[in-house]
Amino acid sequence: MALKTTPAAPASAAATSPRLSVKAEQFTESVIREMTRLAIQHNAVNLSQGFPDFPAPAEIKNAAKVAIDADINQYAITWGAKKFRDAIAANFLRTQGVSVDPEREITVCCGSTEAMLSSMLAIINPGDEVVVFEPFYENYGPDAILSGASPRFVKLRPPDWTFDPDELAAAFGPKTKAIILNTPNNPTGKVFERAELELIRDLCVKWNVFGITDEIYEHMLYDGARHISLATIDGMRDRAITINALSKTYSVTGWRVGWAIAAPEVTGAIRKVHDFVTVGAAAPLQEAGAVALQVPNSYYETLARDYLVRRDRLLGILTAAGFRCFKPRGAYYIMTDISAFGFPDDVAFAKYLVKEIGVAAVPGSSFYQNSADGRAHVRFTFCKKESTLQAAAERLAKLHAK
Ligand SMILES: Cc1ncc(COP(=O)(O)O)c(C=O)c1O
């Protein structure tokens, strides 16, 4: 995604009324998804979009087949099948120690993508501001525009992607409605520490602000990093809107099943928005989701261990090819610095990489409001099987740092 620098002017008279939505005019299509299309077109190894190219767990796939055979083929309850909501609540209690009421505090959505947008549409009013850490997962920009929020960006700075507490405090004010957090973070791999979350909490309490927290990479953690859910921080239980999904943890990004956990009043609003946007997520896949969420902790431990091997493999490949890598502590991406290659910017480099070298990656500018801030960066994903990483290694060996 790129936010367009010159938004279309609002209609001043019927004769000049824009034919298309002024909101939709303010952002481009997703750069990440475009890179996947370019990868297919150029037969490139796709290290751009974050979807695994290895199989999902057999047990979970079987549960989906069983559900279809059992004719769980009609609409589920709009805010989620009871069995699935119960499993989400039990899983949140088991993994994070937070007790939530599945009857009043959970909305099952079509992926965390819809959970985030429905949550924002449920709480934002004209004039509201949302604080967003930058670089940010590209969807948050259009989410802000579509919901009518004005984003206030706060920089995460390499190499450790820390933020300046004063800069964060200055982004909050009487118009702030929410802060959007993503931990473990895409694209940086940052895992927010307790002290940072407490600082965020202090500001949320001071300004009476929601914390919308995208925790979709909660189980992908390296080097001793620990995921702390924002809802577990004292004072955040009822301010947090926790977004999560089956997509990444169970390698089923195409299933489109996610959820939002929030206090009852907020959930009431999210459920209404969700109902009229999508009616509901796929019923048989919610049944399978209930099975997925009951896997033993050893599943998550193995997942993190396997991803650690892939992370280190891709770090080695990229470093050998001349990239400066920012080592991620979570999620499944590596942000790199491409200065050594002497290209004018990230987009020119990513296009060269996909067309001439045969590897697709995401230009860093798609994670920044101001594209110049991301011009020295390109993001790679390592949620790929060894043969894919090996193919990328062979192709990247043709690259020459200057
Ligand atoms: C931070 C983050 N949130 C949400 C999503 C999308 O999740 P879903 O497939 O559940 O809609 C992604 C996908 O890459 C992501 O990186």
XYZ file of C-alpha atoms and ligand atoms in Angstrom:
418
model
C 0.000 0.000 0.000
C 1.032 3.546 -0.551
C -0.889 6.504 0.755
C -1.257 8.904 -2.148
C 0.372 12.228 -1.500
C -2.359 14.345 -3.099
C -5.757 13.091 -1.970
C -8.624 13.828 -4.323
C -10.304 17.109 -3.525
C -13.685 16.851 -1.820
C -16.719 17.612 -3.953
C -17.452 21.313 -3.980
C -20.484 21.205 -6.278
C -22.671 18.547 -7.834
C -21.043 19.148 -11.226
C -17.585 18.315 -9.853
C -18.691 15.545 -7.528
C -16.124 12.704 -7.734
C -17.472 9.610 -9.463
C -15.539 7.294 -7.151
C -15.077 7.327 -3.393
C -12.686 10.020 -2.232
C -11.536 7.572 0.468
C -10.661 4.878 -2.076
C -8.733 7.489 -4.084
C -6.386 8.060 -1.157
C -4.518 4.768 -1.248
C -3.079 2.436 -3.863
C -3.525 -1.306 -4.136
C -1.391 -3.402 -1.801
C 2.287 -3.335 -2.766
C 2.817 -6.665 -0.981
C 0.112 -8.438 -2.981
C 1.382 -6.716 -6.165
C 4.839 -8.184 -5.518
C 3.308 -11.667 -5.407
C 1.706 -11.048 -8.804
C 5.059 -9.827 -10.178
C 6.747 -12.915 -8.716
C 4.333 -15.146 -10.640
C 4.771 -13.098 -13.830
C 8.597 -13.313 -13.689
C 8.750 -16.830 -12.294
C 10.622 -15.460 -9.289
C 11.148 -17.056 -5.881
C 8.512 -15.309 -3.804
C 9.918 -13.988 -0.536
C 7.494 -11.053 -0.530
C 4.041 -11.970 0.809
C 3.857 -13.665 4.203
C 2.245 -16.995 3.392
C 3.864 -20.391 4.006
C 4.571 -22.602 0.993
C 4.574 -25.754 3.131
C 1.509 -27.781 4.169
C -0.826 -26.913 7.037
C -1.055 -29.515 9.860
C -2.944 -32.623 8.716
C -5.087 -32.740 11.875
C -6.486 -29.283 11.162
C -7.104 -29.960 7.469
C -8.895 -33.171 8.423
C -11.111 -31.304 10.876
C -12.189 -28.983 8.026
C -13.004 -31.958 5.777
C -14.975 -33.634 8.566
C -16.954 -30.434 9.151
C -17.916 -30.161 5.464
C -18.908 -33.833 5.377
C -21.002 -33.260 8.498
C -22.783 -30.506 6.572
C -21.561 -27.583 8.602
C -22.126 -25.670 5.395
C -24.573 -22.921 6.308
C -24.087 -19.570 8.054
C -22.559 -19.836 11.499
C -23.759 -17.397 14.177
C -22.668 -14.051 12.747
C -20.166 -13.321 15.538
C -18.776 -16.856 15.451
C -19.701 -20.500 16.048
C -20.025 -21.162 19.779
C -17.535 -24.021 19.705
C -14.934 -21.784 18.072
C -15.510 -18.840 20.407
C -15.215 -21.180 23.388
C -11.918 -22.461 21.983
C -10.638 -18.896 21.442
C -11.469 -17.992 25.057
C -9.845 -21.185 26.397
C -6.743 -20.594 24.264
C -6.385 -16.949 25.380
C -6.647 -18.102 29.011
C -4.128 -20.910 28.487
C -1.533 -18.914 26.571
C -1.923 -15.415 28.039
C -3.811 -15.950 31.304
C -6.632 -13.612 30.255
C -10.172 -14.768 30.999
C -12.778 -13.535 28.507
C -16.481 -14.239 28.059
C -17.012 -15.976 24.702
C -20.668 -14.909 24.734
C -19.971 -11.191 25.015
C -16.335 -10.455 24.244
C -15.380 -12.272 21.028
C -16.204 -11.562 17.384
C -15.045 -14.054 14.768
C -14.192 -12.297 11.503
C -12.864 -13.030 8.010
C -9.206 -12.955 9.018
C -7.492 -10.484 11.272
C -7.708 -8.088 8.337
C -11.456 -7.808 8.753
C -11.183 -7.918 12.563
C -8.938 -4.831 12.461
C -11.119 -2.867 10.039
C -14.407 -3.820 11.755
C -12.881 -2.815 15.110
C -11.802 0.556 13.760
C -15.160 1.175 12.103
C -16.773 0.320 15.452
C -14.902 2.930 17.501
C -13.831 5.774 15.185
C -15.739 9.030 14.752
C -14.885 11.927 12.392
C -11.929 13.865 13.774
C -10.550 10.957 15.795
C -6.833 10.242 15.635
C -5.037 6.903 15.878
C -1.405 6.504 16.851
C 0.487 4.083 14.603
C 4.068 2.881 14.983
C 6.038 3.254 11.760
C 7.143 1.231 9.808
C 3.683 -0.347 9.914
C 1.908 -3.317 8.333
C 0.558 -1.672 5.208
C -3.139 -2.396 5.881
C -3.245 0.037 8.804
C -2.985 3.042 6.461
C -6.115 2.220 4.404
C -7.852 1.011 7.604
C -7.412 4.506 9.032
C -8.673 6.168 5.850
C -11.683 3.850 5.474
C -12.715 4.277 9.106
C -12.194 8.053 8.953
C -9.321 8.228 11.457
C -6.317 10.514 11.093
C -3.118 8.534 11.701
C -0.328 9.992 13.865
C 2.868 8.091 13.122
C 5.578 7.363 15.683
C 8.918 6.064 14.414
C 10.476 2.746 15.374
C 14.183 3.251 14.695
C 16.709 0.639 13.542
C 18.724 -1.292 14.438
C 16.576 -2.305 17.450
C 13.379 -0.568 16.340
C 13.038 1.332 19.600
C 10.846 4.426 19.886
C 11.376 7.736 21.628
C 8.983 7.897 24.609
C 8.651 11.683 24.214
C 7.717 11.295 20.554
C 5.090 8.737 21.543
C 3.693 10.962 24.310
C 3.537 13.895 21.881
C 1.409 11.839 19.463
C -1.350 11.470 22.070
C -3.875 14.209 22.764
C -7.565 14.935 23.269
C -8.423 13.693 19.756
C -6.659 10.312 20.160
C -9.104 7.409 20.033
C -6.730 4.457 19.748
C -3.184 3.261 19.317
C -2.488 0.426 16.894
C 0.142 -1.972 18.121
C 1.557 -4.993 16.312
C 3.679 -7.326 18.405
C 5.577 -9.393 17.309
C 5.905 -6.813 14.581
C 5.666 -6.900 10.824
C 7.923 -5.713 9.145
C 10.617 -5.187 11.799
C 10.455 -8.367 13.896
C 10.351 -6.218 17.031
C 8.752 -7.813 20.088
C 7.499 -5.118 22.444
C 8.901 -5.382 25.979
C 6.883 -5.043 29.169
C 8.314 -1.577 29.961
C 7.286 -0.341 26.494
C 3.788 -1.760 26.901
C 3.483 -0.103 30.312
C 4.445 3.220 28.786
C 1.755 2.700 26.147
C -0.688 1.766 28.921
C 0.085 4.962 30.849
C -0.747 7.047 27.781
C -3.893 5.020 26.999
C -5.145 5.568 30.541
C -4.169 9.253 30.611
C -5.993 10.028 27.362
C -8.767 7.388 27.675
C -7.638 5.570 24.554
C -8.149 2.048 23.140
C -5.167 -0.209 22.393
C -5.876 -2.179 19.218
C -3.280 -4.913 19.273
C -2.526 -7.178 16.319
C -0.916 -10.298 17.811
C -1.082 -12.585 14.806
C 2.614 -13.575 15.155
C 2.357 -14.320 18.907
C 4.031 -17.733 18.631
C 6.934 -16.802 16.351
C 9.589 -15.772 18.859
C 13.392 -16.114 18.828
C 16.408 -15.595 21.077
C 14.402 -15.749 24.308
C 11.847 -13.100 23.277
C 8.506 -13.376 25.133
C 5.175 -12.274 23.757
C 3.229 -10.126 26.201
C -0.358 -9.505 25.217
C -1.407 -5.876 25.767
C -4.578 -7.071 27.532
C -2.439 -8.565 30.331
C -0.963 -5.197 31.283
C -2.680 -3.739 34.365
C -5.348 -1.281 33.309
C -5.586 -2.581 29.709
C -8.007 -5.497 30.138
C -10.990 -3.413 29.013
C -9.117 -0.972 26.765
C -7.454 -3.620 24.615
C -8.984 -4.867 21.385
C -6.939 -8.001 20.728
C -6.789 -9.074 17.090
C -5.627 -12.538 16.106
C -6.241 -15.252 13.509
C -5.621 -18.831 12.460
C -3.688 -17.554 9.420
C -0.077 -17.553 10.563
C 0.006 -19.874 13.577
C -1.595 -22.749 11.667
C -0.276 -21.917 8.167
C -3.755 -21.345 6.715
C -3.635 -17.749 5.439
C -6.204 -18.580 2.740
C -8.853 -19.732 5.198
C -9.657 -16.181 6.245
C -10.582 -16.837 9.866
C -9.646 -14.361 12.585
C -11.166 -12.672 15.638
C -11.336 -9.605 17.833
C -11.481 -9.813 21.639
C -12.817 -6.717 23.394
C -14.939 -5.598 26.361
C -18.689 -6.292 25.927
C -19.781 -2.795 24.886
C -17.021 -2.569 22.273
C -17.711 -6.113 21.095
C -21.373 -5.149 20.617
C -20.313 -2.433 18.157
C -17.730 -4.646 16.403
C -20.319 -7.408 15.954
C -22.790 -5.024 14.296
C -20.184 -3.719 11.850
C -18.910 -7.227 11.142
C -22.430 -8.564 10.528
C -23.186 -6.017 7.830
C -19.741 -6.211 6.207
C -19.355 -9.992 5.890
C -22.161 -11.786 7.843
C -19.578 -14.272 9.034
C -16.441 -16.322 8.498
C -16.520 -19.746 6.786
C -18.530 -22.092 9.026
C -16.622 -25.379 8.463
C -13.294 -23.610 8.917
C -14.453 -22.293 12.277
C -15.070 -25.916 13.312
C -11.529 -26.751 12.250
C -10.335 -23.656 14.096
C -11.771 -25.051 17.326
C -9.568 -28.117 16.837
C -6.537 -25.978 15.945
C -6.780 -23.872 19.081
C -6.671 -26.980 21.265
C -3.298 -28.264 20.061
C -0.809 -28.829 22.890
C 1.822 -26.190 23.682
C 4.422 -28.428 22.045
C 2.920 -27.422 18.660
C 3.798 -23.766 19.305
C 7.266 -24.704 20.568
C 7.979 -26.714 17.420
C 6.596 -23.897 15.246
C 8.979 -21.369 16.861
C 11.931 -23.783 16.600
C 11.290 -24.460 12.911
C 10.966 -20.749 12.179
C 14.209 -20.054 14.035
C 16.018 -22.409 11.636
C 14.424 -20.609 8.658
C 15.253 -17.186 10.114
C 18.898 -18.062 10.568
C 19.053 -19.638 7.115
C 17.677 -16.499 5.428
C 19.869 -14.214 7.558
C 22.876 -16.174 6.269
C 21.699 -16.009 2.648
C 20.977 -12.273 2.729
C 24.163 -11.358 4.572
C 26.245 -13.376 2.096
C 24.497 -11.549 -0.761
C 25.495 -8.144 0.640
C 22.414 -7.045 2.559
C 22.663 -5.476 5.999
C 20.058 -7.376 8.021
C 18.118 -6.282 11.091
C 17.804 -9.519 13.034
C 14.148 -10.105 13.951
C 13.178 -11.352 17.442
C 9.693 -12.320 16.307
C 7.327 -12.765 13.324
C 8.708 -14.133 10.029
C 10.256 -11.231 8.157
C 13.711 -9.724 7.805
C 14.035 -5.992 7.178
C 17.233 -5.211 5.316
C 19.276 -2.179 4.359
C 20.063 -2.122 0.625
C 22.484 0.839 0.597
C 25.383 -1.398 -0.471
C 23.771 -2.053 -3.876
C 23.780 1.578 -5.064
C 20.195 1.723 -6.356
C 18.286 5.041 -6.336
C 15.541 3.617 -4.106
C 13.796 0.535 -2.738
C 11.243 0.271 -5.560
C 13.909 0.335 -8.288
C 15.867 -2.290 -6.363
C 12.834 -4.555 -5.730
C 11.881 -4.386 -9.433
C 15.455 -5.282 -10.452
C 15.452 -8.097 -7.927
C 12.221 -9.654 -9.170
C 12.878 -9.191 -12.905
C 16.650 -9.711 -13.245
C 17.622 -11.797 -10.221
C 14.360 -13.723 -9.844
C 13.564 -13.076 -6.181
C 10.550 -11.094 -4.989
C 10.719 -8.922 -1.877
C 8.725 -5.946 -0.611
C 10.001 -2.371 -1.013
C 10.480 -0.710 2.383
C 8.524 2.384 1.368
C 5.258 0.427 1.535
C 5.631 0.409 5.338
C 6.010 4.180 5.671
C 3.703 7.142 5.163
C 6.512 9.086 3.537
C 8.084 6.787 0.949
C 11.519 8.437 1.360
C 11.707 6.958 4.878
C 11.699 3.419 3.485
C 13.923 3.951 0.428
C 16.927 2.155 1.958
C 14.900 -0.894 3.034
C 13.543 -4.080 1.508
C 11.661 -6.797 3.439
C 11.994 -10.541 2.901
C 9.893 -13.307 4.439
C 11.253 -16.662 5.576
C 7.961 -18.576 5.934
C 9.138 -20.859 3.136
C 10.402 -24.407 2.814
C 14.138 -25.142 2.608
C 14.035 -25.775 -1.169
C 12.533 -22.296 -1.702
C 15.179 -20.663 0.485
C 17.883 -22.647 -1.330
C 16.560 -21.454 -4.713
C 16.594 -17.870 -3.400
C 20.194 -18.367 -2.185
C 21.317 -19.513 -5.644
C 19.678 -16.551 -7.353
C 20.805 -13.957 -4.818
C 24.404 -15.124 -5.260
C 24.249 -13.269 -8.623
C 23.745 -9.949 -6.828
C 26.750 -7.706 -6.365
C 27.111 -5.179 -3.591
C 29.112 -2.108 -4.672
C 0.631 -7.805 11.111
C -0.354 -8.501 10.249
N -1.648 -8.440 10.549
C -2.571 -9.036 9.785
C -2.228 -9.758 8.662
C -3.296 -10.405 7.844
O -3.833 -11.440 8.567
P -5.100 -12.283 8.086
O -4.627 -13.242 7.054
O -5.557 -12.998 9.312
O -6.121 -11.340 7.600
C -0.896 -9.866 8.303
C -0.502 -10.615 7.102
O 0.601 -10.571 6.631
C 0.063 -9.212 9.118
O 1.370 -9.267 8.814
